[in-house]
Coordinates of C-alpha atoms in Angstrom, one line a residue:
X1440 CA 0.0 0.0 0.0
X1441 CA 1.0 3.6 -0.4
X1442 CA 3.2 5.1 2.3
X1443 CA 3.3 8.7 3.5
X1444 CA 3.9 11.1 0.5
X1445 CA 7.1 12.6 1.9
X1446 CA 8.6 9.1 2.4
X1447 CA 7.7 8.2 -1.2
X1448 CA 9.6 11.3 -2.4
X1449 CA 12.8 10.5 -0.5
X1450 CA 13.1 6.8 0.3
X1451 CA 12.6 4.9 -3.0
X1452 CA 15.5 2.5 -2.7
X1453 CA 13.4 -0.5 -3.9
X1454 CA 10.0 -1.2 -5.5
X1455 CA 7.1 -1.3 -3.1
X1456 CA 4.8 -4.2 -2.3
X1457 CA 1.1 -4.5 -2.1
X1458 CA -0.8 -7.4 -0.5
X1459 CA -3.9 -6.7 -2.6
X1460 CA -4.4 -5.9 -6.3
X1461 CA -3.4 -2.4 -7.2
X1462 CA -6.9 -1.8 -8.5
X1463 CA -8.2 -2.4 -5.0
X1464 CA -5.4 -0.4 -3.2
X1465 CA -6.1 2.8 -5.2
X1466 CA -9.3 4.4 -6.2
X1467 CA -8.2 6.0 -9.5
X1468 CA -5.7 5.0 -12.2
X1469 CA -4.2 8.1 -13.9
X1470 CA -3.2 6.4 -17.2
X1471 CA -0.8 7.7 -19.8
X1472 CA -1.9 6.7 -23.3
X1473 CA 1.0 6.2 -25.8
X1474 CA 3.0 3.2 -24.8
X1475 CA 0.5 2.2 -22.0
X1476 CA -3.0 1.8 -23.5
X1477 CA -2.1 2.0 -27.2
X1478 CA 0.8 2.0 -29.6
X1479 CA 2.0 5.1 -31.4
X1480 CA 0.0 4.0 -34.4
X1481 CA -3.2 3.9 -32.4
X1482 CA -3.7 0.1 -32.0
X1483 CA -4.4 -1.2 -28.5
X1484 CA -1.4 -2.7 -26.6
X1485 CA -1.9 -6.4 -25.8
X1486 CA -4.0 -7.1 -22.7
X1487 CA -4.7 -3.4 -22.2
X1488 CA -8.4 -3.5 -23.1
X1489 CA -9.2 -6.6 -21.0
X1490 CA -7.1 -5.4 -18.0
X1491 CA -8.7 -1.9 -18.0
X1492 CA -12.2 -3.5 -18.3
X1493 CA -11.5 -5.7 -15.3
X1494 CA -10.1 -2.9 -13.2
X1495 CA -13.1 -0.7 -14.0
X1496 CA -15.6 -3.5 -13.3
X1497 CA -13.9 -3.9 -9.9
X1498 CA -14.6 -0.3 -9.0
X1499 CA -11.5 1.5 -10.0
X1500 CA -12.0 4.8 -11.8
X1501 CA -9.9 5.2 -15.0
X1502 CA -8.7 8.6 -16.1
X1503 CA -6.5 9.1 -19.2
X1504 CA -3.8 11.7 -18.8
X1505 CA -1.8 12.9 -21.8
X1506 CA 0.8 15.6 -22.5
X1507 CA -0.4 15.7 -26.2
X1508 CA -2.3 19.0 -26.5
X1509 CA -3.3 18.4 -30.1
X1510 CA -6.5 16.3 -29.7
X1511 CA -9.5 17.3 -27.7
X1512 CA -10.9 15.1 -24.9
X1513 CA -13.8 14.2 -27.1
X1514 CA -11.5 12.9 -29.8
X1515 CA -9.4 10.9 -27.3
X1516 CA -12.5 9.4 -25.7
X1517 CA -13.9 8.4 -29.1
X1518 CA -10.6 6.6 -30.0
X1519 CA -10.5 4.8 -26.7
X1520 CA -14.1 3.7 -27.0
X1521 CA -13.4 2.5 -30.6
X1522 CA -10.6 0.3 -29.2
X1523 CA -13.0 -1.3 -26.7
X1524 CA -12.2 0.9 -23.7
X1525 CA -15.4 2.9 -23.0
X1526 CA -14.5 6.5 -22.1
X1527 CA -16.2 9.8 -21.9
X1528 CA -14.6 13.2 -22.5
X1529 CA -14.6 13.8 -18.8
X1530 CA -12.3 10.8 -18.3
X1531 CA -9.6 12.5 -20.3
X1532 CA -7.2 15.1 -19.0
X1533 CA -4.8 16.9 -21.3
X1534 CA -1.9 19.2 -20.9
X1535 CA -4.0 21.7 -22.9
X1536 CA -6.5 21.8 -20.1
X1537 CA -3.8 22.1 -17.5
X1538 CA -2.1 25.1 -19.2
X1539 CA -5.5 26.7 -19.9
X1540 CA -6.2 26.7 -16.1
X1541 CA -2.7 28.1 -15.4
X1542 CA -3.3 31.0 -17.8
X1543 CA -6.9 31.6 -16.5
X1544 CA -5.5 32.0 -13.0
X1545 CA -3.2 34.8 -14.2
X1546 CA -5.4 36.8 -16.6
X1547 CA -9.0 38.1 -16.5
X1548 CA -11.8 36.2 -18.1
X1549 CA -12.2 37.1 -21.8
X1550 CA -8.5 37.8 -22.3
X1551 CA -7.0 37.2 -25.7
X1552 CA -4.4 34.4 -25.8
X1553 CA -2.1 33.8 -28.8
X1554 CA -2.3 30.1 -29.7
X1555 CA 0.5 28.2 -31.3
X1556 CA -0.9 24.7 -31.4
X1557 CA -3.9 22.6 -32.4
X1558 CA -7.6 22.5 -31.7
X1559 CA -7.2 20.8 -28.3
X1560 CA -5.5 23.9 -27.1
X1561 CA -8.2 26.3 -28.5
X1562 CA -11.0 24.2 -27.0
X1563 CA -9.3 24.2 -23.6
X1564 CA -8.9 28.0 -23.6
X1565 CA -12.5 28.6 -24.5
X1566 CA -13.5 26.2 -21.7
X1567 CA -11.8 28.7 -19.3
X1568 CA -13.4 31.8 -20.8
X1569 CA -10.3 32.9 -22.8
X1570 CA -10.3 34.0 -26.4
X1571 CA -7.8 32.3 -28.8
X1572 CA -6.2 34.6 -31.3
X1573 CA -3.7 34.0 -34.2
X1574 CA -1.5 37.0 -34.4
X1575 CA 0.9 38.9 -32.1
X1576 CA -0.8 42.0 -33.4
X1577 CA -4.2 40.9 -32.0
X1578 CA -3.5 42.2 -28.5
X1579 CA -2.8 39.0 -26.7
X1580 CA -2.0 39.1 -22.9
X1581 CA -0.4 35.6 -23.1
X1582 CA 1.2 33.3 -25.5
X1583 CA 0.7 29.5 -25.3
X1584 CA 2.4 26.7 -27.2
X1585 CA 1.1 23.2 -27.6
X1586 CA 1.8 20.4 -30.0
X1587 CA 0.1 21.3 -33.3
X1588 CA 0.9 18.3 -35.4
X1589 CA 3.5 17.7 -38.1
X1590 CA 2.0 20.3 -40.5
X1591 CA 2.4 23.3 -38.1
X1592 CA 3.3 26.3 -40.3
X1593 CA 6.7 27.9 -39.6
X1594 CA 4.9 31.3 -39.3
X1595 CA 3.2 30.2 -36.2
X1596 CA 6.5 30.1 -34.3
X1597 CA 7.3 33.5 -35.7
X1598 CA 4.1 34.9 -34.2
X1599 CA 5.0 33.4 -30.8
X1600 CA 8.5 34.9 -31.0
X1601 CA 7.1 38.4 -31.9
X1602 CA 4.8 38.4 -28.9
X1603 CA 7.3 36.9 -26.4
X1604 CA 9.9 39.4 -27.7
X1605 CA 7.5 42.2 -26.8
X1606 CA 7.2 40.9 -23.2
X1607 CA 4.0 39.0 -23.4
X1608 CA 3.9 36.2 -20.8
X1609 CA 4.7 32.8 -22.3
X1610 CA 3.2 29.4 -21.5
X1611 CA 3.7 25.9 -22.8
X1612 CA 1.5 22.9 -22.5
X1613 CA 4.5 20.6 -22.1
X1614 CA 8.2 20.4 -23.2
X1615 CA 8.5 16.8 -24.5
X1616 CA 11.2 17.1 -27.1
X1617 CA 9.9 14.1 -29.0
X1618 CA 6.6 12.5 -29.8
X1619 CA 6.1 8.9 -31.1
X1620 CA 4.2 8.4 -34.3
X1621 CA 3.3 5.5 -36.7
X1622 CA 6.4 6.2 -38.7
X1623 CA 8.9 6.7 -35.9
X1624 CA 9.9 9.4 -33.4
X1625 CA 9.3 13.0 -34.4
X1626 CA 9.9 16.5 -32.8
X1627 CA 7.5 17.3 -30.0
X1628 CA 6.3 20.5 -28.5
X1629 CA 9.5 20.9 -26.5
X1630 CA 11.4 21.2 -29.8
X1631 CA 8.9 23.9 -30.9
X1632 CA 9.5 25.7 -27.6
X1633 CA 13.2 25.7 -28.3
X1634 CA 12.6 27.4 -31.7
X1635 CA 10.9 30.3 -29.9
X1636 CA 13.5 30.4 -27.1
X1637 CA 16.3 30.6 -29.7
X1638 CA 14.5 33.3 -31.7
X1639 CA 14.0 35.4 -28.6
X1640 CA 17.6 35.1 -27.4
X1641 CA 16.9 32.7 -24.6
X1642 CA 16.1 35.5 -22.2
X1643 CA 12.8 34.1 -21.0
X1644 CA 11.4 30.7 -20.0
X1645 CA 7.8 29.6 -20.5
X1646 CA 5.6 28.4 -17.6
X1647 CA 5.1 24.7 -18.3
X1648 CA 1.9 22.8 -17.2
X1649 CA 2.3 19.3 -18.5
X1650 CA 4.0 16.2 -17.0
X1651 CA 6.2 16.1 -15.0
X1652 CA 5.3 19.6 -13.7
X1653 CA 2.9 20.0 -10.7
X1654 CA 0.1 21.8 -12.7
X1655 CA -0.7 18.6 -14.6
X1656 CA -1.0 16.6 -11.5
X1657 CA -3.2 19.3 -9.9
X1658 CA -5.4 19.4 -13.0
X1659 CA -5.9 15.7 -13.0
X1660 CA -6.8 15.4 -9.3
X1661 CA -9.2 18.4 -9.5
X1662 CA -11.0 16.8 -12.5
X1663 CA -11.1 13.3 -11.2
X1664 CA -11.6 13.8 -7.5
X1665 CA -9.0 11.1 -6.9
X1666 CA -8.2 10.5 -3.2
X1667 CA -5.8 7.5 -3.7
X1668 CA -4.5 8.0 -7.2
X1669 CA -2.0 5.7 -8.9
X1670 CA -0.1 7.1 -11.9
X1671 CA 0.5 4.5 -14.6
X1672 CA 3.0 5.3 -17.3
X1673 CA 5.9 4.1 -19.5
X1674 CA 8.2 7.1 -19.3
X1675 CA 10.4 7.8 -16.3
X1676 CA 10.9 11.5 -17.1
X1677 CA 7.3 12.5 -17.5
X1678 CA 4.9 9.9 -15.9
X1679 CA 7.0 8.7 -13.0
X1680 CA 8.7 12.0 -12.3
X1681 CA 5.2 13.6 -12.4
X1682 CA 4.0 11.2 -9.8
X1683 CA 7.1 11.9 -7.7
X1684 CA 6.5 15.7 -7.9
X1685 CA 2.8 15.1 -6.9
X1686 CA 3.8 12.9 -4.0
X1687 CA 1.7 9.9 -5.2
X1688 CA 2.5 6.3 -6.1
X1689 CA 3.3 5.1 -9.6
X1690 CA 3.3 2.0 -11.7
X1691 CA 5.7 1.6 -14.6
X1692 CA 4.6 -0.7 -17.4
X1693 CA 7.3 -2.0 -19.7
X1694 CA 5.2 -1.7 -22.9
X1695 CA 6.6 1.6 -24.0
X1696 CA 9.9 3.5 -24.1
X1697 CA 11.5 2.4 -20.9
X1698 CA 13.6 -0.8 -20.8
X1699 CA 14.9 -2.5 -17.8
X1700 CA 18.5 -1.2 -18.1
X1701 CA 17.1 2.3 -18.1
X1702 CA 15.0 1.5 -15.1
X1703 CA 17.9 0.2 -13.1
X1704 CA 19.9 3.4 -13.8
X1705 CA 17.0 5.6 -12.6
X1706 CA 17.6 8.6 -10.3
X1707 CA 15.3 8.9 -7.3
X1708 CA 12.7 11.0 -8.9
X1709 CA 12.4 8.5 -11.8
X1710 CA 12.0 5.4 -9.6
X1711 CA 8.4 4.0 -9.7
X1712 CA 6.7 2.5 -6.8
X1713 CA 5.7 -0.6 -8.8
X1714 CA 6.8 -2.4 -11.9
X1715 CA 4.7 -4.6 -14.2
X1716 CA 5.1 -6.0 -17.7
X1717 CA 1.8 -4.5 -18.9
X1718 CA -1.6 -3.2 -17.6
X1719 CA -2.4 -6.6 -16.2
X1720 CA -0.3 -5.4 -13.3
X1721 CA -3.3 -3.4 -12.1
X1722 CA -5.1 -6.6 -11.4
X1723 CA -2.5 -8.1 -9.1
X1724 CA -0.6 -7.3 -5.9
X1725 CA 3.1 -6.7 -5.9
X1726 CA 5.6 -8.9 -4.0
X1727 CA 7.8 -7.3 -1.4
X1728 CA 11.5 -6.8 -2.2
X1729 CA 13.3 -7.8 1.0
X1730 CA 16.9 -7.0 2.0
X1731 CA 18.8 -10.0 3.4
X1732 CA 21.6 -9.9 5.9
X1733 CA 24.3 -10.3 3.3
X1734 CA 23.7 -7.1 1.3
X1735 CA 21.4 -8.8 -1.2
X1736 CA 17.8 -8.2 -2.2
X1737 CA 15.3 -11.0 -2.7
X1738 CA 12.0 -11.0 -4.5
X1739 CA 10.2 -14.2 -5.4
X1740 CA 12.8 -16.8 -6.5
X1741 CA 15.5 -14.2 -7.2
X1742 CA 18.4 -12.7 -5.3
X1743 CA 20.2 -9.6 -6.6
X1744 CA 23.4 -8.1 -5.2
X1745 CA 26.4 -6.0 -6.2
X1746 CA 29.9 -7.5 -6.8
X1747 CA 32.7 -5.2 -7.8
X1748 CA 31.3 -3.0 -10.5
X1749 CA 28.5 -5.3 -11.6
X1750 CA 25.0 -6.4 -10.6
X1751 CA 24.7 -10.1 -9.9
X1752 CA 21.5 -12.1 -10.1
X1753 CA 20.8 -15.6 -8.9
X1754 CA 17.5 -17.4 -9.2
X1755 CA 15.7 -20.7 -9.3
X1756 CA 14.3 -22.3 -12.4
X1757 CA 10.9 -20.9 -13.4
X1758 CA 11.0 -17.9 -11.2
X1759 CA 9.0 -14.9 -12.4
X1760 CA 11.2 -12.6 -14.6
X1761 CA 9.5 -9.4 -13.2
X1762 CA 10.5 -10.5 -9.6
X1763 CA 14.1 -10.6 -10.9
X1764 CA 13.7 -7.1 -12.2
X1765 CA 12.4 -5.9 -8.9
X1766 CA 15.2 -7.5 -7.0
X1767 CA 17.7 -5.9 -9.3
X1768 CA 16.1 -2.5 -8.7
X1769 CA 16.5 -2.9 -5.0
X1770 CA 20.2 -3.7 -5.4
X1771 CA 20.9 -1.0 -8.0
X1772 CA 18.9 1.8 -6.4
X1773 CA 20.3 1.2 -2.9
X1774 CA 23.9 1.1 -4.3
X1775 CA 23.3 4.4 -6.3
X1776 CA 21.6 6.2 -3.4
X1777 CA 20.6 9.7 -4.6
X1778 CA 22.4 9.2 -7.9
X1779 CA 22.2 7.0 -11.0
X1780 CA 23.4 3.4 -11.0
X1781 CA 26.4 2.9 -13.2
X1782 CA 26.9 -0.7 -12.5
X1783 CA 27.3 -3.3 -15.3
X1784 CA 23.9 -5.1 -15.6
X1785 CA 24.6 -7.0 -18.7
X1786 CA 25.0 -10.5 -17.2
X1787 CA 22.2 -10.0 -14.7
X1788 CA 19.8 -9.0 -17.5
X1789 CA 20.9 -11.9 -19.6
X1790 CA 19.9 -14.3 -16.8
X1791 CA 16.4 -12.9 -17.3
X1792 CA 16.5 -13.1 -21.0
X1793 CA 16.4 -9.3 -21.4

């Protein structure tokens, strides 16, 4: 079960354990989308539809949290429903909504906001009583950037640069440098933010709302009413760090961008509470990772330790691979302390077939 929030922020030296299924231990799952529920091309990840249905039927609320500001909640909900995951627009929280709230707290209702982004951003601003405009000459009191898709015109960045250069406050939905797509990895909103930063001489920084920044977590909790939320994601630097910044527990699923070697090297703010192969992890408890008296860490049928400059893993035939990963996390994170583990994990991972 979850521990005190401050402990979670400072004492993550091994994955946590839960005697009951995570879907029973937490009231709301705050789910990332790409790499968690569906692939970059839009197809559902194996087991995701069935696992989410079972978690929902068991009483867990499902909320879908995305840094992608391009699509509206209606469009995201329609896509999920088409995949077999029934969702309403109110179940979706986007970085566009988070940044719109941030702006609305700083400027009067009815204010003009220069938008460099897609329809999701415009809809979110109107929801907050703000007026999207297209030019730096339209009298905006704020500039906001969000991902606008691969066909974003270069002139849109120029409009942002003109306004920011005149001293207009600057906001960004998120600063992810890349975004996955069906054809590969492309430049994300963070890359577009860098264009404006360079054009304006790097003198100002935007206020950022999306994961891993606190405004995104606050927006999600406000919209869902979650009391015991569990962040579920595939990225350490957005999903897991966002949970860390919000002082809540997290589940890393290994269906997206993070591999086990990267997980073992994670710094404290990137260390998840739990680890699972995929979303079926919501439907099960998590075994404890226990430290033995000889400097090793045991989980299931595995024991991980440090020898010289390498991680060492010993196990019994048929032991659960994920338990081996959890044991290795305990050894690696404890050895690294507040830093990143630089130990050689090659042979240990080979024992797991990874």
